[in-house]
mmCIF file of C-alpha atoms in Angstrom:
data_model
loop_
_atom_site.group_PDB
_atom_site.id
_atom_site.type_symbol
_atom_site.label_atom_id
_atom_site.label_comp_id
_atom_site.label_asym_id
_atom_site.label_seq_id
_atom_site.Cartn_x
_atom_site.Cartn_y
_atom_site.Cartn_z
ATOM 1 C CA MET A 5 -17.783 43.541 32.250
ATOM 2 C CA ALA A 6 -18.544 39.814 32.826
ATOM 3 C CA GLN A 7 -15.861 37.113 32.150
ATOM 4 C CA PRO A 8 -15.133 36.405 28.642
ATOM 5 C CA LYS A 9 -17.463 33.867 26.792
ATOM 6 C CA VAL A 10 -15.864 31.328 24.350
ATOM 7 C CA THR A 11 -18.281 30.752 21.521
ATOM 8 C CA ASP A 12 -15.915 28.530 19.301
ATOM 9 C CA LEU A 13 -12.549 26.743 19.374
ATOM 10 C CA SER A 14 -10.427 25.570 16.457
ATOM 11 C CA PRO A 15 -9.292 22.846 16.686
ATOM 12 C CA PRO A 16 -12.145 21.779 18.965
ATOM 13 C CA ALA A 17 -11.778 20.084 22.203
ATOM 14 C CA GLY A 18 -10.582 16.373 21.711
ATOM 15 C CA ALA A 19 -9.716 17.076 18.085
ATOM 16 C CA LYS A 20 -7.549 14.311 16.433
ATOM 17 C CA GLU A 21 -5.013 14.599 13.276
ATOM 18 C CA VAL A 22 -4.301 18.144 14.099
ATOM 19 C CA PRO A 23 -1.592 19.468 11.450
ATOM 20 C CA LEU A 24 1.762 20.280 12.812
ATOM 21 C CA ARG A 25 1.609 23.713 11.822
ATOM 22 C CA GLY A 26 -1.491 26.046 11.425
ATOM 23 C CA ASP A 27 -3.765 28.299 13.257
ATOM 24 C CA PHE A 28 -5.220 28.130 16.968
ATOM 25 C CA LYS A 29 -8.518 30.148 16.848
ATOM 26 C CA VAL A 30 -10.638 31.350 19.805
ATOM 27 C CA THR A 31 -13.951 33.057 18.986
ATOM 28 C CA PHE A 32 -15.524 35.133 21.882
ATOM 29 C CA GLY A 33 -19.025 36.403 22.287
ATOM 30 C CA GLY A 34 -17.577 39.787 22.638
ATOM 31 C CA HIS A 35 -14.080 41.400 22.330
ATOM 32 C CA PRO A 36 -12.364 41.021 25.942
ATOM 33 C CA VAL A 37 -10.795 43.501 27.592
ATOM 34 C CA GLY A 38 -6.918 43.312 26.983
ATOM 35 C CA THR A 39 -5.034 40.692 25.118
ATOM 36 C CA PRO A 40 -5.618 36.992 26.031
ATOM 37 C CA THR A 41 -2.903 34.523 26.389
ATOM 38 C CA LEU A 42 -2.494 31.199 24.937
ATOM 39 C CA ARG A 43 0.173 28.472 25.640
ATOM 40 C CA LEU A 44 0.955 24.830 24.943
ATOM 41 C CA GLU A 45 1.778 21.856 27.203
ATOM 42 C CA PRO A 46 4.082 20.533 26.585
ATOM 43 C CA SER A 47 5.722 23.674 25.116
ATOM 44 C CA ASP A 48 7.815 22.240 22.444
ATOM 45 C CA GLY A 49 6.104 24.200 19.586
ATOM 46 C CA ALA A 50 6.602 27.810 18.326
ATOM 47 C CA LEU A 51 3.638 30.227 18.779
ATOM 48 C CA GLU A 52 3.774 33.461 16.682
ATOM 49 C CA PRO A 53 2.405 36.849 18.297
ATOM 50 C CA ALA A 54 -1.387 36.899 18.634
ATOM 51 C CA ARG A 55 -3.586 38.844 16.196
ATOM 52 C CA TRP A 56 -7.407 39.549 15.986
ATOM 53 C CA ASP A 57 -10.091 39.117 13.205
ATOM 54 C CA GLY A 58 -13.000 40.655 14.641
ATOM 55 C CA SER A 59 -13.774 38.836 17.865
ATOM 56 C CA THR A 60 -11.703 35.838 16.890
ATOM 57 C CA PHE A 61 -8.267 35.478 18.710
ATOM 58 C CA ILE A 62 -5.736 33.808 16.436
ATOM 59 C CA VAL A 63 -2.231 32.247 17.202
ATOM 60 C CA SER A 64 -0.206 30.719 14.431
ATOM 61 C CA TYR A 65 1.805 27.785 15.481
ATOM 62 C CA SER A 66 4.486 25.427 14.117
ATOM 63 C CA GLY A 67 6.817 22.615 15.127
ATOM 64 C CA LEU A 68 4.425 20.088 16.984
ATOM 65 C CA ARG A 69 5.410 16.675 17.289
ATOM 66 C CA PHE A 70 3.648 13.833 15.675
ATOM 67 C CA ALA A 71 1.057 11.778 17.525
ATOM 68 C CA THR A 72 1.411 13.981 20.581
ATOM 69 C CA ARG A 73 -1.447 14.866 23.014
ATOM 70 C CA TYR A 74 -1.216 18.551 23.709
ATOM 71 C CA GLN A 75 -3.233 20.788 26.123
ATOM 72 C CA LEU A 76 -3.886 24.209 25.307
ATOM 73 C CA VAL A 77 -4.496 26.875 28.058
ATOM 74 C CA LEU A 78 -6.381 30.042 27.249
ATOM 75 C CA GLY A 79 -5.952 32.911 29.774
ATOM 76 C CA ALA A 80 -7.665 36.189 29.821
ATOM 77 C CA ASP A 81 -8.093 39.046 32.633
ATOM 78 C CA TYR A 82 -11.480 40.811 33.065
ATOM 79 C CA ARG A 83 -12.955 43.121 35.471
ATOM 80 C CA SER A 84 -16.363 42.072 37.214
ATOM 81 C CA ARG A 85 -19.499 44.445 37.317
ATOM 82 C CA LEU A 86 -18.151 45.576 40.769
ATOM 83 C CA LYS A 87 -14.796 46.437 39.189
ATOM 84 C CA ASP A 88 -12.925 43.507 40.669
ATOM 85 C CA LEU A 89 -10.163 42.250 38.711
ATOM 86 C CA GLY A 90 -10.786 38.510 37.547
ATOM 87 C CA HIS A 91 -8.761 36.029 35.621
ATOM 88 C CA TYR A 92 -10.395 33.714 33.170
ATOM 89 C CA GLU A 93 -9.000 30.280 32.264
ATOM 90 C CA LYS A 94 -9.974 27.691 29.726
ATOM 91 C CA ARG A 95 -8.018 24.315 28.888
ATOM 92 C CA TRP A 96 -8.837 21.921 26.216
ATOM 93 C CA THR A 97 -6.788 19.217 24.474
ATOM 94 C CA MET A 98 -6.037 17.838 21.148
ATOM 95 C CA THR A 99 -3.936 15.225 19.303
ATOM 96 C CA THR A 100 -1.538 15.988 16.396
ATOM 97 C CA GLU A 101 -1.624 14.042 13.291
ATOM 98 C CA GLY A 102 0.267 10.678 13.136
ATOM 99 C CA TYR A 103 3.420 9.860 11.504
ATOM 100 C CA PRO A 104 3.066 9.754 7.758
ATOM 101 C CA ARG A 105 2.062 6.253 6.546
ATOM 102 C CA LEU A 106 2.471 4.797 3.043
ATOM 103 C CA VAL A 107 -0.922 4.931 0.863
ATOM 104 C CA SER A 108 0.274 3.717 -2.421
ATOM 105 C CA VAL A 109 3.090 3.005 -5.055
ATOM 106 C CA PHE A 110 3.766 3.071 -8.687
ATOM 107 C CA PRO A 111 4.159 0.912 -10.615
ATOM 108 C CA GLN A 112 2.181 -1.469 -8.567
ATOM 109 C CA ASP A 113 3.383 -4.748 -6.882
ATOM 110 C CA GLY A 114 3.224 -7.377 -9.553
ATOM 111 C CA GLN A 115 2.867 -5.071 -12.587
ATOM 112 C CA SER A 116 4.258 -6.069 -15.882
ATOM 113 C CA ILE A 117 5.343 -4.470 -19.189
ATOM 114 C CA VAL A 118 6.717 -1.481 -17.251
ATOM 115 C CA PRO A 119 8.604 1.131 -19.367
ATOM 116 C CA ARG A 120 12.346 0.960 -18.956
ATOM 117 C CA VAL A 121 12.291 4.728 -18.929
ATOM 118 C CA GLY A 122 9.728 6.324 -16.756
ATOM 119 C CA GLN A 123 8.828 7.385 -13.270
ATOM 120 C CA LEU A 124 8.351 5.883 -9.851
ATOM 121 C CA SER A 125 5.834 7.292 -7.407
ATOM 122 C CA VAL A 126 5.261 6.917 -3.647
ATOM 123 C CA ASP A 127 2.302 8.438 -2.025
ATOM 124 C CA PHE A 128 1.932 9.138 1.665
ATOM 125 C CA THR A 129 -0.810 10.470 4.105
ATOM 126 C CA HIS A 130 1.504 13.431 4.841
ATOM 127 C CA ARG A 131 4.832 14.543 3.455
ATOM 128 C CA PRO A 132 7.306 12.851 5.893
ATOM 129 C CA PRO A 133 9.590 15.278 7.706
ATOM 130 C CA VAL A 134 12.574 13.254 6.844
ATOM 131 C CA GLU A 135 13.637 12.377 3.282
ATOM 132 C CA PRO A 136 12.883 8.849 2.269
ATOM 133 C CA HIS A 137 15.219 6.513 0.531
ATOM 134 C CA LEU A 138 14.189 4.788 -2.596
ATOM 135 C CA SER A 139 16.241 2.171 -4.484
ATOM 136 C CA LEU A 140 15.882 -0.573 -7.236
ATOM 137 C CA GLU A 141 17.581 -3.929 -7.318
ATOM 138 C CA PRO A 142 19.213 -4.790 -9.544
ATOM 139 C CA ALA A 143 20.464 -1.463 -9.580
ATOM 140 C CA ASP A 144 21.441 -1.017 -13.167
ATOM 141 C CA GLY A 145 19.476 1.893 -13.989
ATOM 142 C CA VAL A 146 19.783 5.769 -13.504
ATOM 143 C CA MET A 147 17.587 7.287 -10.725
ATOM 144 C CA LEU A 148 17.362 11.136 -10.521
ATOM 145 C CA PRO A 149 16.879 13.030 -7.202
ATOM 146 C CA ILE A 150 13.534 12.772 -5.337
ATOM 147 C CA GLN A 151 11.018 15.364 -6.324
ATOM 148 C CA TRP A 152 7.844 16.074 -4.605
ATOM 149 C CA SER A 153 4.172 17.077 -5.558
ATOM 150 C CA GLY A 154 1.962 17.439 -2.471
ATOM 151 C CA THR A 155 2.345 14.267 -0.416
ATOM 152 C CA THR A 156 3.617 12.169 -3.495
ATOM 153 C CA LEU A 157 7.246 11.380 -4.034
ATOM 154 C CA PHE A 158 8.517 11.054 -7.546
ATOM 155 C CA VAL A 159 11.722 9.681 -9.028
ATOM 156 C CA GLN A 160 12.543 9.670 -12.707
ATOM 157 C CA TYR A 161 14.362 6.670 -14.036
ATOM 158 C CA SER A 162 16.116 5.325 -17.167
ATOM 159 C CA GLY A 163 18.354 2.539 -18.184
ATOM 160 C CA LEU A 164 16.413 -0.439 -17.035
ATOM 161 C CA LYS A 165 16.730 -3.914 -18.814
ATOM 162 C CA PRO A 166 14.078 -5.452 -20.719
ATOM 163 C CA LEU A 167 12.097 -8.336 -19.491
ATOM 164 C CA THR A 168 13.605 -8.037 -16.047
ATOM 165 C CA ARG A 169 12.071 -8.268 -12.587
ATOM 166 C CA TYR A 170 12.968 -5.195 -10.242
ATOM 167 C CA GLN A 171 12.410 -5.044 -6.537
ATOM 168 C CA ALA A 172 11.762 -1.376 -5.330
ATOM 169 C CA THR A 173 12.393 -0.545 -1.580
ATOM 170 C CA VAL A 174 11.066 2.695 -0.127
ATOM 171 C CA SER A 175 12.416 3.332 3.765
ATOM 172 C CA VAL A 176 11.624 6.057 5.902
ATOM 173 C CA ASP A 177 13.333 6.561 9.384
ATOM 174 C CA TYR A 178 11.439 8.612 11.920
ATOM 175 C CA GLY A 179 13.728 7.557 14.628
ATOM 176 C CA VAL A 180 10.722 5.598 16.188
ATOM 177 C CA LYS A 181 10.893 2.070 15.653
ATOM 178 C CA ALA A 182 7.131 1.520 15.627
ATOM 179 C CA ALA A 183 6.502 4.450 13.106
ATOM 180 C CA ASN A 184 9.418 3.597 10.739
ATOM 181 C CA ILE A 185 8.360 2.814 7.124
ATOM 182 C CA ARG A 186 9.996 -0.010 4.910
ATOM 183 C CA ALA A 187 7.942 -1.496 1.985
ATOM 184 C CA GLN A 188 9.056 -3.620 -1.070
ATOM 185 C CA TRP A 189 7.485 -4.473 -4.078
ATOM 186 C CA ALA A 190 8.176 -5.762 -7.411
ATOM 187 C CA PHE A 191 7.621 -5.139 -10.983
ATOM 188 C CA SER A 192 8.734 -6.431 -14.459
ATOM 189 C CA THR A 193 9.770 -4.415 -17.531
ATOM 190 C CA GLU A 194 8.680 -4.408 -21.107
ATOM 191 C CA PRO A 195 10.387 -6.261 -23.891
ATOM 192 C CA GLY A 196 13.289 -4.445 -25.758
ATOM 193 C CA ALA A 197 13.908 -4.975 -29.669
ATOM 194 C CA PRO A 198 11.529 -7.007 -31.395
ATOM 195 C CA PRO A 199 12.655 -10.439 -32.641
ATOM 196 C CA ALA A 200 14.388 -10.271 -36.180
ATOM 197 C CA GLY A 201 12.274 -11.409 -39.074
ATOM 198 C CA VAL A 202 8.856 -10.541 -37.410
ATOM 199 C CA ALA A 203 6.828 -8.072 -39.274
ATOM 200 C CA VAL A 204 5.900 -5.077 -37.096
ATOM 201 C CA ILE A 205 3.905 -1.947 -36.854
ATOM 202 C CA TRP A 206 5.687 0.751 -34.619
ATOM 203 C CA TYR A 207 3.501 3.107 -32.609
ATOM 204 C CA GLY A 208 4.607 6.145 -30.790
ATOM 205 C CA THR A 209 3.410 7.191 -27.383
ATOM 206 C CA SER A 210 3.840 10.926 -27.920
ATOM 207 C CA SER A 211 3.641 13.231 -31.053
ATOM 208 C CA PRO A 212 6.789 12.992 -33.251
ATOM 209 C CA TRP A 213 6.693 16.727 -33.503
ATOM 210 C CA MET A 214 6.368 17.975 -29.971
ATOM 211 C CA PRO A 215 8.360 15.150 -27.868
ATOM 212 C CA ALA A 216 8.129 15.509 -24.235
ATOM 213 C CA SER A 217 12.018 15.084 -24.094
ATOM 214 C CA GLY A 218 15.006 14.039 -26.560
ATOM 215 C CA THR A 219 13.591 10.413 -26.985
ATOM 216 C CA GLN A 220 10.390 9.003 -27.857
ATOM 217 C CA ARG A 221 9.164 5.527 -26.546
ATOM 218 C CA LEU A 222 7.999 3.476 -29.669
ATOM 219 C CA VAL A 223 6.200 0.154 -29.046
ATOM 220 C CA ALA A 224 6.296 -2.657 -31.640
ATOM 221 C CA ILE A 225 2.988 -4.534 -32.468
ATOM 222 C CA ASP A 226 3.084 -7.678 -34.576
ATOM 223 C CA TRP A 227 0.273 -8.501 -37.043
ATOM 224 C CA SER A 228 -1.884 -10.550 -34.344
ATOM 225 C CA GLY A 229 -1.860 -7.350 -32.224
ATOM 226 C CA LYS A 230 0.704 -8.486 -29.574
ATOM 227 C CA LEU A 231 3.262 -6.175 -28.080
ATOM 228 C CA VAL A 232 6.638 -7.633 -29.140
ATOM 229 C CA GLY A 233 9.064 -4.819 -28.527
ATOM 230 C CA THR A 234 9.888 -1.431 -27.474
ATOM 231 C CA ILE A 235 12.874 1.093 -28.193
ATOM 232 C CA TYR A 236 13.770 4.544 -27.182
ATOM 233 C CA GLN A 237 14.810 6.746 -30.017
ATOM 234 C CA ALA A 238 14.565 10.013 -31.455
ATOM 235 C CA SER A 239 10.977 10.350 -32.665
ATOM 236 C CA ALA A 240 9.962 8.402 -35.452
ATOM 237 C CA THR A 241 8.106 10.292 -38.546
ATOM 238 C CA GLN A 242 7.883 7.493 -41.035
ATOM 239 C CA GLN A 243 8.522 3.552 -40.779
ATOM 240 C CA ALA A 244 8.936 0.811 -43.354
ATOM 241 C CA PRO A 245 5.825 -1.457 -44.317
ATOM 242 C CA ASP A 246 7.578 -4.351 -42.296
ATOM 243 C CA GLY A 247 8.878 -2.077 -39.435
ATOM 244 C CA SER A 248 12.357 -3.069 -40.083
ATOM 245 C CA VAL A 249 13.568 0.543 -40.360
ATOM 246 C CA PHE A 250 12.103 3.999 -39.704
ATOM 247 C CA PHE A 251 12.838 7.601 -40.352
ATOM 248 C CA THR A 252 13.488 9.846 -37.333
ATOM 249 C CA SER A 253 12.840 13.749 -36.791
ATOM 250 C CA ASP A 254 16.475 14.509 -37.320
ATOM 251 C CA ARG A 255 16.546 12.519 -40.767
ATOM 252 C CA GLY A 256 18.210 9.463 -39.592
ATOM 253 C CA LEU A 257 17.444 5.799 -40.759
ATOM 254 C CA VAL A 258 16.963 3.581 -37.777
ATOM 255 C CA ASP A 259 16.762 -0.392 -37.535
ATOM 256 C CA ARG A 260 14.450 -2.072 -35.175
ATOM 257 C CA ASN A 261 17.322 -2.204 -32.557
ATOM 258 C CA GLY A 262 17.552 1.706 -32.325
ATOM 259 C CA VAL A 263 20.819 1.712 -34.082
ATOM 260 C CA GLN A 264 21.175 4.264 -36.808
ATOM 261 C CA VAL A 265 22.099 2.703 -40.285
ATOM 262 C CA SER A 266 22.270 5.755 -42.279
ATOM 263 C CA THR A 267 21.401 9.449 -42.617
ATOM 264 C CA VAL A 268 19.344 10.756 -45.367
ATOM 265 C CA GLY A 269 21.324 13.306 -47.402
ATOM 266 C CA GLY A 270 21.214 14.134 -51.125
ATOM 267 C CA PHE A 271 17.376 14.402 -51.263
ATOM 268 C CA ARG A 272 15.699 17.422 -52.429
ATOM 269 C CA SER A 273 12.681 16.530 -50.545
ATOM 270 C CA ASN A 274 11.496 14.175 -47.682
ATOM 271 C CA PRO A 275 12.263 10.655 -49.040
ATOM 272 C CA MET A 276 9.766 7.802 -48.523
ATOM 273 C CA ILE A 277 10.267 4.257 -47.674
ATOM 274 C CA ALA A 278 9.369 1.946 -50.476
ATOM 275 C CA ASP A 279 6.842 -0.925 -50.277
ATOM 276 C CA ASP A 280 9.795 -3.603 -50.409
ATOM 277 C CA SER A 281 11.024 -2.011 -47.103
ATOM 278 C CA LYS A 282 14.647 -1.458 -48.491
ATOM 279 C CA SER A 283 14.527 1.398 -51.184
ATOM 280 C CA LEU A 284 13.966 5.034 -50.659
ATOM 281 C CA CYS A 285 11.708 7.123 -53.083
ATOM 282 C CA ASP A 286 12.301 10.880 -53.715
ATOM 283 C CA VAL A 287 9.564 13.131 -55.368
ATOM 284 C CA VAL A 288 11.274 15.741 -57.189
ATOM 285 C CA ASP A 289 9.736 18.693 -58.826
ATOM 286 C CA SER A 290 10.776 18.934 -62.572
ATOM 287 C CA GLY A 291 9.706 22.547 -62.869
ATOM 288 C CA GLY A 292 6.798 21.609 -65.019
ATOM 289 C CA HIS A 293 3.126 21.061 -64.184
ATOM 290 C CA LEU A 294 2.398 18.182 -61.821
ATOM 291 C CA TRP A 295 -0.746 16.120 -62.558
ATOM 292 C CA LEU A 296 -2.655 13.538 -59.923
#
């Protein structure tokens, strides 16, 4: 048998941005005699036992370093047509992917009217091997632990103050000064409760019957269409004509500051807020015929 013939390499010679874990694949023109060997130089990665898929020799790997040039060395023994023992060797190089870089942030730098309860996100080219640190200044809100979805970091937050400028900082320490990440950006939050005496219409940002959480974000729009306030409260189901109070799904009566002013009790049905925005009306079935 002649020396082995390699028809394809993956990753190919000279490849860049090679993942830190994956599969090395060498496809031969025909299945060689015996089992070839594959090694890495430098040998700081982990190679699993080889396996075959037809005439393709596969070695899974992991633990490679960022931005590092590696040489792969393939070796295979064979016998010539004269039955002499020969050794085939092939070398090629590749470079692993660089340290993860910052791609985008949300809220964006300079964004205004940002919800006081929401989510910060930071997207990277790859998920960093070390946990990033994310903070807000002033630090007067509550931030939950970091979560990941692919290459994107998410942090749920709450308790931010209205009409306040916040500076966000994300940092990643790779232990390599040239690759470390430190980025800052700023955003401003939405208004809080609308001004007293201004007639508004409240809009919910989610269904009152199927809220995403225990509270719902409600936005107040004045009669010119301008956003003048927001509150976070149990889901609203009905509001007064002037927006001064509204019912919540738990039968509470809440004012525009989100403060419960009373609970609705003693009514046989669900009451309605009258046109004067102060009185409550109740429709009672007297037991007779009802005419419309």
